[in-house]
Coordinates of C-alpha atoms in Angstrom, one line a residue:
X22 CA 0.0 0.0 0.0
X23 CA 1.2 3.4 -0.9
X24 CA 2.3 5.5 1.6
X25 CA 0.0 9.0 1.6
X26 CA 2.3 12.1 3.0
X27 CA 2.0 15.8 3.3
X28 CA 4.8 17.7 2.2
X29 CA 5.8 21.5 2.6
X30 CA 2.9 22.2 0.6
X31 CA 0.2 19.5 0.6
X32 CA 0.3 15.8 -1.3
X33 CA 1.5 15.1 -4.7
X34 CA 1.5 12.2 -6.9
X35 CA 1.7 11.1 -10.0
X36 CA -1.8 11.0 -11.7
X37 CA -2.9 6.8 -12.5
X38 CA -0.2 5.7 -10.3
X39 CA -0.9 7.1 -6.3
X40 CA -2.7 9.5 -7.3
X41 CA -5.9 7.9 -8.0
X42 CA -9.7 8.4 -7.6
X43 CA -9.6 5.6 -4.5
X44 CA -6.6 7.4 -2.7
X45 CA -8.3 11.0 -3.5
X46 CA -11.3 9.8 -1.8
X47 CA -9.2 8.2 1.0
X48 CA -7.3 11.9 2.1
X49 CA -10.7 13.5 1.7
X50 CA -12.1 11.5 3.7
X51 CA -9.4 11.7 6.6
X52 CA -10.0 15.7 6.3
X53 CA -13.3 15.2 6.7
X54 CA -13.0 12.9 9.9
X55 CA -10.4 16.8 11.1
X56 CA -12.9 19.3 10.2
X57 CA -15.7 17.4 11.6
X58 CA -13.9 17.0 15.1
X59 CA -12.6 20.6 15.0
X60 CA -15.2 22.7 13.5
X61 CA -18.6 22.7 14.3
X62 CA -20.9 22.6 11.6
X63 CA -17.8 23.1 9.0
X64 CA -18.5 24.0 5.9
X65 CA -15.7 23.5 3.1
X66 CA -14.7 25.5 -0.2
X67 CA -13.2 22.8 -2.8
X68 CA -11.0 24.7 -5.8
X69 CA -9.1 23.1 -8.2
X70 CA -6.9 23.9 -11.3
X71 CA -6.9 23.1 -15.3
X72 CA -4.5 19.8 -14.9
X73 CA -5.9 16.6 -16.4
X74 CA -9.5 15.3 -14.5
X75 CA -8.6 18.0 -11.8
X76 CA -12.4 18.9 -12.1
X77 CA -13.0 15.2 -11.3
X78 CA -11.3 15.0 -8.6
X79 CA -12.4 18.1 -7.1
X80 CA -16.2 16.7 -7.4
X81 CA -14.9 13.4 -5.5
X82 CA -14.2 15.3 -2.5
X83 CA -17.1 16.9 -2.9
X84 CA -18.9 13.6 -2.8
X85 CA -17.2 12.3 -0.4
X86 CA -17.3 15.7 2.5
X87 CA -21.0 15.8 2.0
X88 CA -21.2 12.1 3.4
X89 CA -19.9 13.4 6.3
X90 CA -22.6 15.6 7.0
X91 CA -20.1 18.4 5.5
X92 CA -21.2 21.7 3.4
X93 CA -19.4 21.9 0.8
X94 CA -18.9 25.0 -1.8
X95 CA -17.7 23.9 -5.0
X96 CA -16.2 26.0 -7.6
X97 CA -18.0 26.6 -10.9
X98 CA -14.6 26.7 -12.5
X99 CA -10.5 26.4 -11.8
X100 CA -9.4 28.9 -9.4
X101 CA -6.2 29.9 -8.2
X102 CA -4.7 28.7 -5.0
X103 CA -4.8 32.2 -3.3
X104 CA -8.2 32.9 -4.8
X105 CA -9.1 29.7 -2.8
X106 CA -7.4 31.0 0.5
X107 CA -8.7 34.5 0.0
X108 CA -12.5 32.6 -0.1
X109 CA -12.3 30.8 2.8
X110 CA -11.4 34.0 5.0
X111 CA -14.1 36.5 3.3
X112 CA -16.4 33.8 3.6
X113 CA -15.7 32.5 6.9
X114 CA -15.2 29.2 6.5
X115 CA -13.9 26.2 7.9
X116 CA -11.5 25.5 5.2
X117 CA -11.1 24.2 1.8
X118 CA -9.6 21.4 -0.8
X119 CA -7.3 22.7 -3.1
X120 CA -6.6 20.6 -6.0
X121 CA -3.4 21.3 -7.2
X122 CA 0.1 20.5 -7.8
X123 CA 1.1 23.6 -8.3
X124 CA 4.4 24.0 -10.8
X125 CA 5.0 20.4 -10.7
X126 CA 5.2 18.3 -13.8
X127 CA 2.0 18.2 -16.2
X128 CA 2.0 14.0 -14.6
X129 CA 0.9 15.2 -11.2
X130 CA -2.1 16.1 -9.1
X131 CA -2.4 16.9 -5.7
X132 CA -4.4 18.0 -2.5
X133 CA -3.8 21.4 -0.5
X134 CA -5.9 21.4 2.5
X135 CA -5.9 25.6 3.5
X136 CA -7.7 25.9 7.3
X137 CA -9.7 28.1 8.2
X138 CA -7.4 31.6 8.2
X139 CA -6.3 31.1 4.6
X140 CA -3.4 29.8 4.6
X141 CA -1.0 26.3 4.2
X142 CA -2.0 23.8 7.6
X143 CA 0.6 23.9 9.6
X144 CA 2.5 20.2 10.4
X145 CA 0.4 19.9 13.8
X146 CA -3.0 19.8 11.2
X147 CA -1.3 17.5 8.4
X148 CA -0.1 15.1 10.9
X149 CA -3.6 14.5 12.4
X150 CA -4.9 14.3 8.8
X151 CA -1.9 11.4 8.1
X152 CA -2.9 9.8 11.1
X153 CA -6.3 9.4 9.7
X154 CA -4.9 8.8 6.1
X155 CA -3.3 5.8 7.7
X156 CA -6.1 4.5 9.9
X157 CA -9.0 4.5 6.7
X158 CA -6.0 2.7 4.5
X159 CA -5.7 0.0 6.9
X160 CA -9.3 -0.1 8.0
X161 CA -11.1 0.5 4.8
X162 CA -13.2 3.5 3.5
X163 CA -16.7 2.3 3.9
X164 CA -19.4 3.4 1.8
X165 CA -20.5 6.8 0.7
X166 CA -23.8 8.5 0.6
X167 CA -23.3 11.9 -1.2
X168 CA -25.6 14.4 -0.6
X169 CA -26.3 16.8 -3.4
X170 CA -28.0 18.8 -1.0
X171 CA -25.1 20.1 1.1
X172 CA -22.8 21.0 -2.4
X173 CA -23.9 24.0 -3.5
X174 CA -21.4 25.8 -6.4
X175 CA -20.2 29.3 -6.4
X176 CA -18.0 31.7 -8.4
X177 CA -15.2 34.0 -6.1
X178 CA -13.4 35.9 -9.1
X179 CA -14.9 39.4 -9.1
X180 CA -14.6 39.3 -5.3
X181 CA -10.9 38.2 -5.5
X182 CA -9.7 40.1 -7.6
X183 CA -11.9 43.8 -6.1
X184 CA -10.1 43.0 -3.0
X185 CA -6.5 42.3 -4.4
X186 CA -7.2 45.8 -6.0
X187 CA -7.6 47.4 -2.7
X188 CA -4.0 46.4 -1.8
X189 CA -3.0 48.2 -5.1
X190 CA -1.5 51.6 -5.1
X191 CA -4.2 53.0 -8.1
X192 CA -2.8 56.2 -8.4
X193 CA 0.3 55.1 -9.2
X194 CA -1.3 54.3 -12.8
X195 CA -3.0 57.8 -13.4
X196 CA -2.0 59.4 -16.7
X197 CA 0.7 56.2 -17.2
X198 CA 0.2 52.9 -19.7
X199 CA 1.6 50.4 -18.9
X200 CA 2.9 47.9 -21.5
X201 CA 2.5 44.5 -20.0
X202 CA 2.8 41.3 -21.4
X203 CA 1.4 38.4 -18.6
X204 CA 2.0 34.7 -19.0
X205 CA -0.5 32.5 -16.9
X206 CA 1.9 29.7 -18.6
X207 CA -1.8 27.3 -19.3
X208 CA -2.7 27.4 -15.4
X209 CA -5.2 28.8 -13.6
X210 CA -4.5 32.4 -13.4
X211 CA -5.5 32.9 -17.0
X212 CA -8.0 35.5 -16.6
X213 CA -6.5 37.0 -13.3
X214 CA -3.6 39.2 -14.1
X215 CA -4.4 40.7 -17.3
X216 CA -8.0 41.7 -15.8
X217 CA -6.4 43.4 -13.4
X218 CA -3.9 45.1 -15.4
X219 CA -6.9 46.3 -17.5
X220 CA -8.6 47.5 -14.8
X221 CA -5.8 49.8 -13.9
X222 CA -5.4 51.1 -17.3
X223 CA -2.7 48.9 -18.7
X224 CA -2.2 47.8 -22.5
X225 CA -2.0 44.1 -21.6
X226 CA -1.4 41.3 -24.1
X227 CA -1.6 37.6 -22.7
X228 CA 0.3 34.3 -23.9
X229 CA -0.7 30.4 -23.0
X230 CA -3.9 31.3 -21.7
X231 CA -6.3 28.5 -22.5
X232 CA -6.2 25.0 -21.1
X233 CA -3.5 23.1 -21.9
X234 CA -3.5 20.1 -19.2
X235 CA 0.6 19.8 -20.5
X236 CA 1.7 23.3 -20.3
X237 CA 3.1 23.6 -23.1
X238 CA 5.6 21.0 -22.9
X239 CA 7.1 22.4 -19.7
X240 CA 7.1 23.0 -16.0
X241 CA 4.2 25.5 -15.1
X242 CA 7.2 27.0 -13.2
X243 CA 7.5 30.7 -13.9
X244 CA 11.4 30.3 -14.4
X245 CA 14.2 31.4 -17.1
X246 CA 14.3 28.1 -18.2
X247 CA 10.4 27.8 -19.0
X248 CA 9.6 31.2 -19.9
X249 CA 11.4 31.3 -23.1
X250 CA 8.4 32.2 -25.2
X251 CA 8.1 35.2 -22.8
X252 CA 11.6 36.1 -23.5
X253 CA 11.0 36.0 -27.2
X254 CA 7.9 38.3 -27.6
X255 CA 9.1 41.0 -25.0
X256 CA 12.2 41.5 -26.9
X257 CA 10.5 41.2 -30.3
X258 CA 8.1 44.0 -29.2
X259 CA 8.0 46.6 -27.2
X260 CA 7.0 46.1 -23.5
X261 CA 7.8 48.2 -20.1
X262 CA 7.2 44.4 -18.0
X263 CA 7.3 40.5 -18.5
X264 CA 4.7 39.1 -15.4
X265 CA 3.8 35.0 -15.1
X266 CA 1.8 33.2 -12.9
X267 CA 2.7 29.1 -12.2
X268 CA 0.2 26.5 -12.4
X269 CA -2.2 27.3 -9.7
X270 CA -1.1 31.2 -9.6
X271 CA 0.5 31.2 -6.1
X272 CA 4.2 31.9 -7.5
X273 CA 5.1 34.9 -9.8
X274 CA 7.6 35.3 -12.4
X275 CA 9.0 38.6 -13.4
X276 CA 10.6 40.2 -16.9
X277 CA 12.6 43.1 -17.4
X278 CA 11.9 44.9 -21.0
X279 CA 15.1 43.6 -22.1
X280 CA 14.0 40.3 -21.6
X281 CA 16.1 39.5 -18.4
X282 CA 14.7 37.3 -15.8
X283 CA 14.6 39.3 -12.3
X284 CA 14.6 36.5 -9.7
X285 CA 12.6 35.9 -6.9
X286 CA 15.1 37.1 -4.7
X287 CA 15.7 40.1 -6.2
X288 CA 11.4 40.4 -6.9
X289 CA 11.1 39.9 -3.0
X290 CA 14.1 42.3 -1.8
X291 CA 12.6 45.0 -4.1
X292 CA 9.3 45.1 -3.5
X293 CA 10.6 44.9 0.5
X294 CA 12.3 48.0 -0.3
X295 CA 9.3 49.7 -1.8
X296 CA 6.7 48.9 0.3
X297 CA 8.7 50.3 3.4
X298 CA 8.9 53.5 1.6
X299 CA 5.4 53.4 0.0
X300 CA 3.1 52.0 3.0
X301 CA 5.5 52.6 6.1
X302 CA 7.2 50.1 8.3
X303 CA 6.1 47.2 10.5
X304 CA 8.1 45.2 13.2
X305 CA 9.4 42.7 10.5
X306 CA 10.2 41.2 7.2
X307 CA 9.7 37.1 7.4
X308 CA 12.0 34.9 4.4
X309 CA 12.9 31.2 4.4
X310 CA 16.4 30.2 5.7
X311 CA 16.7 30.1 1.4
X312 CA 16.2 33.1 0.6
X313 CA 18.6 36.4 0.4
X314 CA 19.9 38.3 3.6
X315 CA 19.2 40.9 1.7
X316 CA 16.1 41.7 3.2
X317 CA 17.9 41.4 6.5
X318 CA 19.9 44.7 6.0
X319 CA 16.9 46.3 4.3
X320 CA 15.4 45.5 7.4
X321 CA 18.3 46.6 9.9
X322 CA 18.3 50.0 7.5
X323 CA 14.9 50.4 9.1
X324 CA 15.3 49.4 12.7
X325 CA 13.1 46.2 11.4
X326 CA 13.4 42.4 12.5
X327 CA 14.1 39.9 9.6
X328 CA 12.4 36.3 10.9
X329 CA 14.3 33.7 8.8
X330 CA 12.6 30.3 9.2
X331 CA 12.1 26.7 7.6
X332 CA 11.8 26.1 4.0
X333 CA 8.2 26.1 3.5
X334 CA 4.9 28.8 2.6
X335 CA 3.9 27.4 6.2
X336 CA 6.5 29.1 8.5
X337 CA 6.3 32.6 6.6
X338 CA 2.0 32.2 6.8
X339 CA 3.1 32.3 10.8
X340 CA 4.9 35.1 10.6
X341 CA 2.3 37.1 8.5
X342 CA -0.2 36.2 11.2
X343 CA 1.9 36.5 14.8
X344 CA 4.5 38.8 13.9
X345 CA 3.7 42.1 12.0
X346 CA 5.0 41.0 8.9
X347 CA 4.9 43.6 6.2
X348 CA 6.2 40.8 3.6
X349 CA 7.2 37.6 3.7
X350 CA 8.7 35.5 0.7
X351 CA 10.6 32.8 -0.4
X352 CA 13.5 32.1 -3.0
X353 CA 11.0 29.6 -4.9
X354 CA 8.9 32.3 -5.9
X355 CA 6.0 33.1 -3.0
X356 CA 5.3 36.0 -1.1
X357 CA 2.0 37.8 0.7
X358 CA 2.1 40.9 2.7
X359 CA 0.5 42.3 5.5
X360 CA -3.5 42.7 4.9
X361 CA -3.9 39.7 2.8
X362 CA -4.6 36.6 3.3
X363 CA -1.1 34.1 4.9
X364 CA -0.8 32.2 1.4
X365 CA 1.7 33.0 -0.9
X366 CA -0.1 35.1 -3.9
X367 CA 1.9 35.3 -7.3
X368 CA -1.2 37.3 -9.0
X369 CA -0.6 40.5 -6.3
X370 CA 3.1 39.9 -6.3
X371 CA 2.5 40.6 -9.9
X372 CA 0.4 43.2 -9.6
X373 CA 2.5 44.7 -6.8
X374 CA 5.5 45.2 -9.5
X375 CA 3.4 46.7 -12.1
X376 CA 3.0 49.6 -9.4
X377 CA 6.4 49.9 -8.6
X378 CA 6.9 50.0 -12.3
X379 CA 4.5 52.5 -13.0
X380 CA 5.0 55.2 -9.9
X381 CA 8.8 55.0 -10.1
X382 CA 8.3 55.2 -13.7
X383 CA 11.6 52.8 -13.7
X384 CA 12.0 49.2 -15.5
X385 CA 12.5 46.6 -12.4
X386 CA 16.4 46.0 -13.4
X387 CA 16.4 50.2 -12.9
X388 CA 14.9 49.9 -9.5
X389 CA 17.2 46.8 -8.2
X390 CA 20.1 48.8 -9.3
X391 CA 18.9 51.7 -7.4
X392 CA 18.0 49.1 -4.3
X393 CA 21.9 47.6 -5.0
X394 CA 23.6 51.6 -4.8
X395 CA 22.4 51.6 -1.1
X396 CA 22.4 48.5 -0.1
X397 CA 25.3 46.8 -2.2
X398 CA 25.1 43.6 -4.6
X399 CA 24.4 40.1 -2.9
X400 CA 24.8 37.1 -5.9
X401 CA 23.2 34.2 -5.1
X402 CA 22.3 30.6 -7.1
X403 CA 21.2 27.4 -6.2
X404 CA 22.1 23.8 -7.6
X405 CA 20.2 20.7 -7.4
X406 CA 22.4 17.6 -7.4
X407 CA 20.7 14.7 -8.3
X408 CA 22.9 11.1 -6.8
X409 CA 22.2 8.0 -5.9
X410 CA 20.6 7.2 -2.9
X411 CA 23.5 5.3 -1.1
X412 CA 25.5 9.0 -1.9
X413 CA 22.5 11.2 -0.4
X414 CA 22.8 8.9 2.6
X415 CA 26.9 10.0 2.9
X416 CA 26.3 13.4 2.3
X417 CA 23.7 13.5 4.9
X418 CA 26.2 12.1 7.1
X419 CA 28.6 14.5 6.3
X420 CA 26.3 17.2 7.0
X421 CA 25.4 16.6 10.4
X422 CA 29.2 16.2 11.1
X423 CA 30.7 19.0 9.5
X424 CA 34.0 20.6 10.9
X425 CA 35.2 22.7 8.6
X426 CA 36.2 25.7 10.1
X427 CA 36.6 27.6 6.3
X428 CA 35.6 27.5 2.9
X429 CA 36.5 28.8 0.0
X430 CA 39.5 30.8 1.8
X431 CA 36.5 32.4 3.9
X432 CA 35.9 31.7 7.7
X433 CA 33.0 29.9 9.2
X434 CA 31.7 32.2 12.0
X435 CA 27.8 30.6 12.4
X436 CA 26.1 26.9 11.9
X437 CA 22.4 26.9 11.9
X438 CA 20.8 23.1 11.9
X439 CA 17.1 24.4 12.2
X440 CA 16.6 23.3 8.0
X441 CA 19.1 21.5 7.1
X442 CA 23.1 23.1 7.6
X443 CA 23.7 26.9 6.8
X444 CA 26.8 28.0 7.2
X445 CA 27.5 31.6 7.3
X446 CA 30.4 32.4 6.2
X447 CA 32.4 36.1 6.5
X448 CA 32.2 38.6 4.0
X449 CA 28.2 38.5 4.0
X450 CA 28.0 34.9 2.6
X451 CA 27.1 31.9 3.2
X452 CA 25.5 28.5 1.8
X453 CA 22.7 25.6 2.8
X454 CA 22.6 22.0 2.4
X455 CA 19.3 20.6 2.1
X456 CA 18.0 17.2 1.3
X457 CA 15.0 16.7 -0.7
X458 CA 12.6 14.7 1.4
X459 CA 11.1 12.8 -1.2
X460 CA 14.1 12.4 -3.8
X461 CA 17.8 11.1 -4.4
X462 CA 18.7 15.1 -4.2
X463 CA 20.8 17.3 -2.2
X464 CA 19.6 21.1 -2.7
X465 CA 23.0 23.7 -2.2
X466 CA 22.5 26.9 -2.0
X467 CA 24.5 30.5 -1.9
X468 CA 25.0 33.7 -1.7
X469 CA 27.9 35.9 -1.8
X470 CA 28.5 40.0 -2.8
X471 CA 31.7 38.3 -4.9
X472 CA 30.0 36.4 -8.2
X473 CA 33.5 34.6 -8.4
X474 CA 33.4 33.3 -4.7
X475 CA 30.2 32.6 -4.8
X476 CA 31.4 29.6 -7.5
X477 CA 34.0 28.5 -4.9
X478 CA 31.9 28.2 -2.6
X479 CA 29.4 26.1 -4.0
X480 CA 32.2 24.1 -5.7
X481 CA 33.8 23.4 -2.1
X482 CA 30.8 23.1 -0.5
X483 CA 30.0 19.9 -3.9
X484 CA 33.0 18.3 -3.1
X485 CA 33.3 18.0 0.3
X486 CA 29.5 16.4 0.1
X487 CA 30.9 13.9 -2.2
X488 CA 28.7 15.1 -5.2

């Protein structure tokens, strides 16, 4: 029997092999047997996206929450992740099923189960929905009585998108237009973006927006290496911003007019920058243990804390909620700011660029170097190493007993072991060593204000690994 598990961000499988319409109905069922015992009375929100049968399986849990006695509000059409997340807070709601998985390969499906403040379940809910995973796979499922009665459909766009609006600067557009060219990249936020963009007065035109359950032949991952066709029309015509949304819209991607890729890192650290100086400080910024220390002297520039946690949507949703976040984002391409909803949100991070754009009146490579003048330059890259698994096992091992007391030439003056090993290192830099959870793959990451270094680094960091 197939193990079921929760990762950072929900279950995933592969669509005909685990994921199936039995094991579907299996985790809906355990999160069923959780809202039931927490809530009383719950009532559900169930969204899904355009992958293959996702529709399907989104009326399963449908099917099988109203068994339970369980309202359920079912979504007329695919919806974006943070669409989802925004619904179940205006609404007020116990939770909802997102069916998703997100930018992973066209092959998979998955489950997102979003309580009932909008944003990912924590590991203290997905463990108790395992547990119950577990317990209906060795027990059995039992038969189902849907009641149509208690699924009732509804439609959250207008009210999504009026709201993410309200977080937009509108003046910032007045007497401007805005050349935008927005890739939805076949997922879900087709129909998101550019209607927003309209709405503020901006020329938009729109690529891969219909349904394609194989995206095109690529990751829905709004990344250089899948966002070529983006690259080619912004520098065959004439455009002030590239902007993409991943499969279920909760990562952004962002195009300079030149056609270079601005990262997530340098998407987050910017918009960090303007949103202190546009909407005033809070007590802190929030980023993974990933993502560029950038933000922390942004932050330290403005008397701010910078919270770095865990790898994961999960820890930063904490921080938007307990901690006075004014952003929080990660290096994979996530982010949310204070007054929305704790789930990372790629259609306003989109949005939240174009108004940068348009009231600095400066291309986002203009306003990094600008951010880069004060601040200085911080290079940073990642590399996934993909070994065998009797290797991963050895670098783990060496992981947990590293001595080194330098690298690259550059002293060691911190270990953190909270995700995996970060090392900082002097000079500003530093790297992590994380293991995937579910793969043969160690994840290394840096970041250094000397490119060259930064290669040494990573390159020492490799070989003493074993990789």
């Amino acid at each position: 029997m197939r193990k079921i598990t929760f990762g950072t961000d929900g279950w995933r499988g592969i669509i005909a092999d685990d994921f199936t319409f039995e094991n579907v109905k299996i985790v809906a069922q355990a999160i069923a047997e959780y809202v039931s015992e927490v809530y009383e009375n719950p009532t559900i929100i169930i969204g899904y996206d355009y992958r293959f049968h996702s529709e399907n399986f989104a009326k399963v849990c449908a099917e099988v929450l109203s068994s339970n006695a369980i309202h359920v509000l079912l979504s007329k059409q695919p919806i974006p992740t943070p669409a989802v997340a925004h619904a179940v807070v205006k609404k007020g709601v116990s939770g909802a099923i997102m069916i998703t998985a997100s930018h992973n390969p066209y092959y998979y499906n998955g489950i997102k189960f979003i309580p009932h403040y909008g944003g990912p379940a924590n590991t203290q809910i997905t463990d108790k929905i395992v547990k119950n995973v577990e317990r209906i796979q060795k027990e059995g499922l039992g038969s189902l009585n849907p009641d149509e009665k208690l699924i009732e459909y509804f439609d959250h766009k207008e009210e999504y998108i009026n709201d993410v609006l309200n977080l937009i600067d509108k003046k910032a557009f007045e007497g401007k237009t805005l050349k935008v060219l927005v890739n939805p990249m076949y997922g879900c936020g087709i129909g998101y973006v550019d209607e927003a963009l309209k709405r503020l007065g901006c020329e938009v035109k729109v690529i891969n927006n219909w349904r394609d359950p194989l995206f095109g032949g690529h990751l829905p991952e709004p990344n250089l290496e899948n966002m070529k066709d983006l690259l080619e029309v912004i520098k065959s015509e004439k455009f002030d911003l590239g902007l993409a949304t991943d499969g279920d819209a909760d990562r952004f991607g962002v195009v300079n007019p030149d056609g270079e890729y601005i990262s997530a890192n340098e998407v987050i650290f910017m918009l960090a920058d303007y949103l202190i100086k546009t909407r005033g400080r809070a007590s802190t910024i929030a980023r993974t243990v990933a993502t560029t220390s950038m933000l922390d002297k942004i932050a330290e520039k403005h008397n701010m804390r910078c919270i770095e946690t865990p790898v994961g949507f999960k820890y930063i949703a904490e921080c938007l909620m307990k901690e006075d976040a004014l952003i929080g984002g990660e290096e994979s391409g996530g982010l949310s700011i204070k007054g929305h909803v704790p789930e990372k949100d790629g259609i306003l991070a989109d949005l939240l660029v174009a108004e940068a754009v348009a009231k600095l009146q400066k291309s986002p490579k203009e306003i990094l170097r600008s951010i880069e003048s004060e601040y200085g330059k911080l290079y940073n890259k990642r590399i996934d190493v993909r070994t065998t698994h009797q290797k991963k096992e050895e670098a783990l091992e060496r992981i947990k007993n590293f001595g080194k007391s330098e690298v690259a030439g550059l002293k060691c003056t911190e270990y953190r072991t909270r995700d995996g090993l970060k090392v900082i290192l002097e000079n500003s830099s530093w790297f992590l060593v994380r293991p995937s959870g579910t793969e043969d793959l160690i994840r290394i990451y840096g970041e250094s204000p000397d490119e060259k270094k930064l290669e040494e680094i990573l390159l020492d960091v490799k070989g003493y690994l074993g990789l």
